[in-house]
Short mmCIF file of C-alpha atoms in Angstrom, two decimals:
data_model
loop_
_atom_site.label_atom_id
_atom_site.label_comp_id
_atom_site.label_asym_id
_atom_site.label_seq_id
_atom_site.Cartn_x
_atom_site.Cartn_y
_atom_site.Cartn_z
CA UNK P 290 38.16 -50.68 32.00
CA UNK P 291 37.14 -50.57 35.49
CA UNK P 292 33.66 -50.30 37.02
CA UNK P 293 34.18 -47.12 38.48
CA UNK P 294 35.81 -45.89 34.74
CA UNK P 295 32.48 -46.93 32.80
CA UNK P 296 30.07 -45.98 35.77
CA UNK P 297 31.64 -42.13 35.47
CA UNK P 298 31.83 -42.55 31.83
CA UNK P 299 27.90 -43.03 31.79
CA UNK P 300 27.69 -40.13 33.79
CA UNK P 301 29.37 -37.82 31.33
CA UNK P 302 27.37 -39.15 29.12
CA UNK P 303 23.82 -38.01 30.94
CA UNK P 304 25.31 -34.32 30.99
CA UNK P 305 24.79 -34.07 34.76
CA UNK P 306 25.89 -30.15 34.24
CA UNK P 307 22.89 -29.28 31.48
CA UNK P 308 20.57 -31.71 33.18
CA UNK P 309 20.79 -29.61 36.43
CA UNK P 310 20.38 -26.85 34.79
CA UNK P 311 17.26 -28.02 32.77
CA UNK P 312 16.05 -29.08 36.23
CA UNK P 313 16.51 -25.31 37.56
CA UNK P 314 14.17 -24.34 34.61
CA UNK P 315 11.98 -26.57 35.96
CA UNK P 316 12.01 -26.20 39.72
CA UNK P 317 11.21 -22.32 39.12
CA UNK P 318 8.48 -23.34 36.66
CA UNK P 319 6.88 -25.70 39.52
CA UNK P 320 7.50 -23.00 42.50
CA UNK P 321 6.15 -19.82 40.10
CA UNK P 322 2.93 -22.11 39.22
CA UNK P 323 2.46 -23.09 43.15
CA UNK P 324 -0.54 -21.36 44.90
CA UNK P 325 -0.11 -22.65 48.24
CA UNK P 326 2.47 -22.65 50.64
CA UNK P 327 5.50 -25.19 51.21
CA UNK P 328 4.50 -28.44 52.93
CA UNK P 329 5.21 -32.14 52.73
CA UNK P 330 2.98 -32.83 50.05
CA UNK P 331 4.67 -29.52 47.82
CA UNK P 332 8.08 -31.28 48.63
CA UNK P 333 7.14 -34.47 47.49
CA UNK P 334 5.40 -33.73 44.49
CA UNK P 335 8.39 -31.25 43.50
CA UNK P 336 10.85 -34.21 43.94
CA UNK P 337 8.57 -36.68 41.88
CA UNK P 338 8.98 -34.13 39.41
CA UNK P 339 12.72 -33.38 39.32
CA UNK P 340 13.49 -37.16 39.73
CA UNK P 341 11.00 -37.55 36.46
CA UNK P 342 12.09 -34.24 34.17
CA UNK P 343 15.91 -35.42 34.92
CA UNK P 344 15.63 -38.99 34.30
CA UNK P 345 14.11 -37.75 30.68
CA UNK P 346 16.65 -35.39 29.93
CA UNK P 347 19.33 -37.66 30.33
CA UNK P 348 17.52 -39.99 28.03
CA UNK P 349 17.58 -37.34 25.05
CA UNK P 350 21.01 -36.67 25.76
CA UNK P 351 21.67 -40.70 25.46
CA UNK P 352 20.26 -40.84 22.49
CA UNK P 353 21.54 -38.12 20.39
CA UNK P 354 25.23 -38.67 21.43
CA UNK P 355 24.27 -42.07 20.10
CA UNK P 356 22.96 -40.97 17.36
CA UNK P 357 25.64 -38.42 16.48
CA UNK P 358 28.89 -40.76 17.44
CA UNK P 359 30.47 -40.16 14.39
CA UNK P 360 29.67 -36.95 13.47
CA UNK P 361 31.22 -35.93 17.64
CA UNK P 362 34.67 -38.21 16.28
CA UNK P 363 35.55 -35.09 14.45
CA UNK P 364 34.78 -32.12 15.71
CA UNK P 365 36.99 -31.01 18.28
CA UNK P 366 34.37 -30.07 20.72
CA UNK P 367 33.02 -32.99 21.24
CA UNK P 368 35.61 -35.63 20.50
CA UNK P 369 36.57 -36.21 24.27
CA UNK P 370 32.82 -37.39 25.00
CA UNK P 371 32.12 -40.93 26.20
CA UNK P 372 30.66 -42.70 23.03
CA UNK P 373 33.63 -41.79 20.39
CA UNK P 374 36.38 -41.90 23.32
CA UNK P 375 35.14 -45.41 23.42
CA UNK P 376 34.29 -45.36 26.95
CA UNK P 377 30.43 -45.91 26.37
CA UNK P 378 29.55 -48.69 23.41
CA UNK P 379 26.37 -47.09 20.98
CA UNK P 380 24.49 -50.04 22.89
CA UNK P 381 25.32 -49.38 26.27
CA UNK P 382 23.88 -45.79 25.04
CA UNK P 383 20.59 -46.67 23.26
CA UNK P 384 20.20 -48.86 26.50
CA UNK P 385 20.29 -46.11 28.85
CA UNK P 386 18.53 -43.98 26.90
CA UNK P 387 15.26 -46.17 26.33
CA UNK P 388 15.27 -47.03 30.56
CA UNK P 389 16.19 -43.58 31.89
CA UNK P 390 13.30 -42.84 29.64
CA UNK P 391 10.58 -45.15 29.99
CA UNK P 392 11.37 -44.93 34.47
CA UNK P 393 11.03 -40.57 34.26
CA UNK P 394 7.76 -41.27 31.87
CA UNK P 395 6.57 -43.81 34.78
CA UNK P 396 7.57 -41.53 37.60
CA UNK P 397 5.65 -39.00 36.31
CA UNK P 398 2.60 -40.64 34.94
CA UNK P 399 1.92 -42.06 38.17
CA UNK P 400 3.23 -39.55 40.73
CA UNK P 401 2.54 -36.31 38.83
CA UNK P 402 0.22 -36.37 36.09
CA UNK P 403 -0.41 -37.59 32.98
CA UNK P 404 -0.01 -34.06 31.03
CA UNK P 405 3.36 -33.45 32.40
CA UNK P 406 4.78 -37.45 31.54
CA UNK P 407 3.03 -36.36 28.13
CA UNK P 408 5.40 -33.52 27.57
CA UNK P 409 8.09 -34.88 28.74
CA UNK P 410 8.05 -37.68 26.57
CA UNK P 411 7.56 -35.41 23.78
CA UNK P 412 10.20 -33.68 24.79
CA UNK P 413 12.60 -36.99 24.04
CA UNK P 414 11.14 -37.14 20.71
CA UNK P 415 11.41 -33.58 19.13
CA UNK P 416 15.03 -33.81 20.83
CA UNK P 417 16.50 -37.22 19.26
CA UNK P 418 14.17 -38.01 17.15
CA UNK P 419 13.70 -34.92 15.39
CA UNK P 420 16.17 -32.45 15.94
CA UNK P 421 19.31 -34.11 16.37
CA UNK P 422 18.70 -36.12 12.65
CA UNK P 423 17.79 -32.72 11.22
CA UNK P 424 21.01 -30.38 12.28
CA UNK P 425 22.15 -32.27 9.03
CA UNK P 426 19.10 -31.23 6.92
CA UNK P 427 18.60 -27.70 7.16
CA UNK P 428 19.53 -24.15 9.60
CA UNK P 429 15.91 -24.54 11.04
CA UNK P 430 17.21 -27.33 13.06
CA UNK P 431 18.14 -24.67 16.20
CA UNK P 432 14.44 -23.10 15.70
CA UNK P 433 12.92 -26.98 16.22
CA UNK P 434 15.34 -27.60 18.63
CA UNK P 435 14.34 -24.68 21.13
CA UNK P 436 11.18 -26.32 21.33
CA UNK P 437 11.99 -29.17 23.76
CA UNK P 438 14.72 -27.06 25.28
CA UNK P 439 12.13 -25.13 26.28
CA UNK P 440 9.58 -27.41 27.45
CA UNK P 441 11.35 -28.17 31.33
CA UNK P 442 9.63 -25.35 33.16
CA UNK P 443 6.58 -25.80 31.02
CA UNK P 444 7.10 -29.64 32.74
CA UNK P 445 7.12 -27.74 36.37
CA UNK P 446 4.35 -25.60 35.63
CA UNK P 447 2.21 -28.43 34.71
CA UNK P 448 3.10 -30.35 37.47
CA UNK P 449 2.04 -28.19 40.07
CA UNK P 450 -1.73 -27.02 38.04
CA UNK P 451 -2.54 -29.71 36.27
CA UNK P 452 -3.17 -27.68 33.40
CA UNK P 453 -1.15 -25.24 30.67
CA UNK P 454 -2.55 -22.01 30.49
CA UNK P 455 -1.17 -18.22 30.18
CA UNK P 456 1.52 -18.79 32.81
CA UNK P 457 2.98 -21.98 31.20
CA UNK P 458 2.94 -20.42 28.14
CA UNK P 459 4.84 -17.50 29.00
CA UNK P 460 7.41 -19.66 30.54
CA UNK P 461 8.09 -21.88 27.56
CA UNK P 462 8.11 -18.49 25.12
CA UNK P 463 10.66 -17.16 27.29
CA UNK P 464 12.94 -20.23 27.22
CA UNK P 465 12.38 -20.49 23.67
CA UNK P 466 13.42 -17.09 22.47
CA UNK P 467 16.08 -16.84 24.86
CA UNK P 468 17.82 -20.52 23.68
CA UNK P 469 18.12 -18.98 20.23
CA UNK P 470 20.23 -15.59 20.82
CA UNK P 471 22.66 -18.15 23.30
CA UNK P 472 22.54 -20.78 20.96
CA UNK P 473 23.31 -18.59 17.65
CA UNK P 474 26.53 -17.45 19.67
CA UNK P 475 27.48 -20.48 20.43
CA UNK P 476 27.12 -21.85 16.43
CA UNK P 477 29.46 -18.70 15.48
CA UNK P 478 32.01 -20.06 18.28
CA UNK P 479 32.20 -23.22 16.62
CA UNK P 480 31.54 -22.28 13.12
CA UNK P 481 34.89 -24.69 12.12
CA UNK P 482 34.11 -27.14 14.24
CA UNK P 483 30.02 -27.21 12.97
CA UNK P 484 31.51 -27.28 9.13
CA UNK P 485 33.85 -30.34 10.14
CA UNK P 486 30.62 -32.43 11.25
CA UNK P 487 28.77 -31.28 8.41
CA UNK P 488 25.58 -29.58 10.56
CA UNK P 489 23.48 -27.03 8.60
CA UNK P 490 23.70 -23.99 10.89
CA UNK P 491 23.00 -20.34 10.55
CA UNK P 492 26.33 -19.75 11.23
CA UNK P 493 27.85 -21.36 8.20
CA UNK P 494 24.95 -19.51 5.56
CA UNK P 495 27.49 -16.94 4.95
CA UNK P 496 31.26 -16.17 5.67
CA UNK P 497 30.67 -12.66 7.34
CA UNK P 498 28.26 -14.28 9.09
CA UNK P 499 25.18 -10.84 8.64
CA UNK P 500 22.45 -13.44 8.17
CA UNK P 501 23.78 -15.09 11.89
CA UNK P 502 24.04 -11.87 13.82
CA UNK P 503 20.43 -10.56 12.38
CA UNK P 504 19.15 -13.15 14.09
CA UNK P 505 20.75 -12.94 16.85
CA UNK P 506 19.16 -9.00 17.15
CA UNK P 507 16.11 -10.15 16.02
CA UNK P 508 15.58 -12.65 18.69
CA UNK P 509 17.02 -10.85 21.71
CA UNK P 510 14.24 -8.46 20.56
CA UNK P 511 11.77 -10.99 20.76
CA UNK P 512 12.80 -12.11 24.00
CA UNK P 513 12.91 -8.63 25.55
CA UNK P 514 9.17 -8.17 24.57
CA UNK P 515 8.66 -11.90 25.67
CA UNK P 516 10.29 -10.90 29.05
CA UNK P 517 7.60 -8.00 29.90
CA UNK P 518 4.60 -10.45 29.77
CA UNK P 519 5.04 -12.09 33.18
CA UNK P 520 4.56 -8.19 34.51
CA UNK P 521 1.89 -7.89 31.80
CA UNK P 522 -0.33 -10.52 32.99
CA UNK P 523 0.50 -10.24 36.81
CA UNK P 524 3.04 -13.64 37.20
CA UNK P 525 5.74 -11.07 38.87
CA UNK P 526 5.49 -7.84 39.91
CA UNK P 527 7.87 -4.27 39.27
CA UNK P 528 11.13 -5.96 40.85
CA UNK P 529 10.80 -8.56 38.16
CA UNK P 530 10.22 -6.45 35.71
CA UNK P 531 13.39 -3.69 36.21
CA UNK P 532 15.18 -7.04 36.18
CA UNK P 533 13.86 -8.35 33.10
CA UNK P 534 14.05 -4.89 31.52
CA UNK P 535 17.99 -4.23 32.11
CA UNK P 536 18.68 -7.72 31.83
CA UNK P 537 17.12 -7.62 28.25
CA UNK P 538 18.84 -4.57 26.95
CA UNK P 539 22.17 -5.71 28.07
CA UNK P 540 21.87 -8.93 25.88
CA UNK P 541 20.87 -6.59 22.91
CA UNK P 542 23.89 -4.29 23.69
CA UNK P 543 25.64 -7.64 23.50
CA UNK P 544 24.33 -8.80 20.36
CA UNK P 545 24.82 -5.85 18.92
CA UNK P 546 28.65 -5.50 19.40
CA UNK P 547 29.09 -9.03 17.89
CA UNK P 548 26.95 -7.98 15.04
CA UNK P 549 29.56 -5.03 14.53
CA UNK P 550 32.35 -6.69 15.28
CA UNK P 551 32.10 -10.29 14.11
CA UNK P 552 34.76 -12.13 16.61
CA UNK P 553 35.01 -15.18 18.74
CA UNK P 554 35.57 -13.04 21.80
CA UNK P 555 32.19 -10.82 21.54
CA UNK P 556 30.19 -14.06 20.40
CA UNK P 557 31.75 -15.49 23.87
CA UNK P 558 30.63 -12.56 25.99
CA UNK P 559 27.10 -12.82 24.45
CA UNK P 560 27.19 -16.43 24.87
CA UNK P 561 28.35 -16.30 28.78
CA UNK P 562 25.88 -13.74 29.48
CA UNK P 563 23.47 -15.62 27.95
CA UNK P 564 24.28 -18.55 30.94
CA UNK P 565 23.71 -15.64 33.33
CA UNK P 566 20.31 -14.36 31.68
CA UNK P 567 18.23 -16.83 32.24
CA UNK P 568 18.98 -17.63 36.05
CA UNK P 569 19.04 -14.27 37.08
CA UNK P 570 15.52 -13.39 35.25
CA UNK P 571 14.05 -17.00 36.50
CA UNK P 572 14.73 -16.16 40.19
CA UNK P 573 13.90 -12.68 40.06
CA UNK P 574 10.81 -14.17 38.83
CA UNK P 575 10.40 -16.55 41.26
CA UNK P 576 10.91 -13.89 44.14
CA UNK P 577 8.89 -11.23 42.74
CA UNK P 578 5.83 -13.88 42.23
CA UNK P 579 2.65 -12.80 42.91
CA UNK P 580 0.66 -14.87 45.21
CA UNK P 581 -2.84 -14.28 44.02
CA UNK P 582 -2.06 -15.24 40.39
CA UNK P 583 -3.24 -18.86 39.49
CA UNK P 584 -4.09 -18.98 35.58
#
């Protein structure tokens, strides 16, 4: 295999796609928590802290593929990854995974802060070390799971105050509750696939899948009352919230024409909107910030 082969195969393997979007989360979450205008020292600090979140991400990633290599072998979705292609060797994975991880906890410990390295690296753990073993244990596993999915622009937040507080908060509830609707859409896509690998997920509880789509409803819900609080607690202003407000609706419309209809193709247009949700509600976020607000 050539060097170029294995060098793009550990590139596949780091999810450049989802890490870029993780670091999106996280840009926004550094920008929205800013209270003073662009310079030099913003740029740098905002780089430290991409380079850092990214080099982690790729590390969970690393490790759960490792982790899951023969559980990926037979389920179509993932059979053409790296590790059970045999492009990457488990080693070669584990490897990566422990340096990517150990340099973005470095980076940020000593050119960010100590409380964003902190989440970061327990965003690694909940992801490998706790989620990926329990998608085998029980449906929970995507509740546990949105937890360090939604940690990124908590990551940004941090690095830019120092500190948690309502706005981070709000940030990581709103990534949380919106992984779950996206997520739940995405189990019912590969419902065959999920049963092959033998994961415990919602999806599989019952054939008609009710017990799926409730949740699905239930948590778009959440996440549309979730959505209001940046408005609420003056992080963004009207635009935002219009935004937030139709954007919110249309994933329950969404939700609820899967729930009626139970097929692949409405639990794909719920999951592709889902891709749109967030970015579109981040930015208008982002845009509609309000200046004066620093907690």
């Amino acid at each position: 295999m050539k060097f170029s082969d294995r060098f793009l195969a550990l590139l596949e393997l780091f999810k450049l796609r989802m890490t870029f979007h993780i670091l999106i989360t996280t840009l926004i979450g550094f920008y929205i928590a800013s209270p003073v205008a662009i310079d030099l020292d913003w740029l740098q600090l905002l780089a430290w802290t991409l380079l850092g979140t990214g080099l982690l991400a790729t590390s969970a990633f690393c490790f759960n593929q490792a982790m899951e290599k023969d559980f990926d072998k037979v389920m179509e979705r993932t059979q053409g990854r790296p590790i059970p292609t045999g492009r990457v060797k488990v080693p070669t994975a584990y490897i990566a995974g422990i340096l990517t991880c150990l340099l973005g906890a470095f980076l940020l410990w000593q050119k960010v802060n100590p409380l964003t390295a902190g989440i970061g690296i327990l965003t690694v753990v909940l992801y490998a070390g706790v989620y990926t073993p329990m998608k085998r244990l029980t449906t929970l596993n995507t509740l546990v799971g949105g937890i360090p999915g939604a940690l990124p622009p908590l990551m940004g937040w941090t690095a830019a105050q120092n500190h948690i507080g309502i706005g981070g908060m709000i940030l990581f509830a709103l990534l949380f509750f919106w992984q779950l609707p996206h997520f739940l859409a995405l189990a019912w896509m590969y419902r065959d696939d999920y049963r092959r690998g033998g994961f415990k997920m919602l999806s599989l509880v019952d054939a008609s899948g009710k017990t799926c789509f409730r949740q699905i409803m239930v948590q778009s819900t959440l996440l549309l009352l979730i959505s209001l609080l940046p408005y609420w607690y003056g992080l963004a202003g009207k635009a935002y919230l219009v935004t937030a407000l139709i954007a919110g609706f249309v994933l329950l419309w969404l939700g609820r024409r899967l729930q009626r209809s139970g097929t692949r193709q409405d639990a794909v247009r719920l999951f592709l909107y889902s891709l749109a949700y967030l970015p579109v509600v981040l930015i208008a976020m982002a845009i509609d910030k309000q200046i004066l607000f620093v907690g």
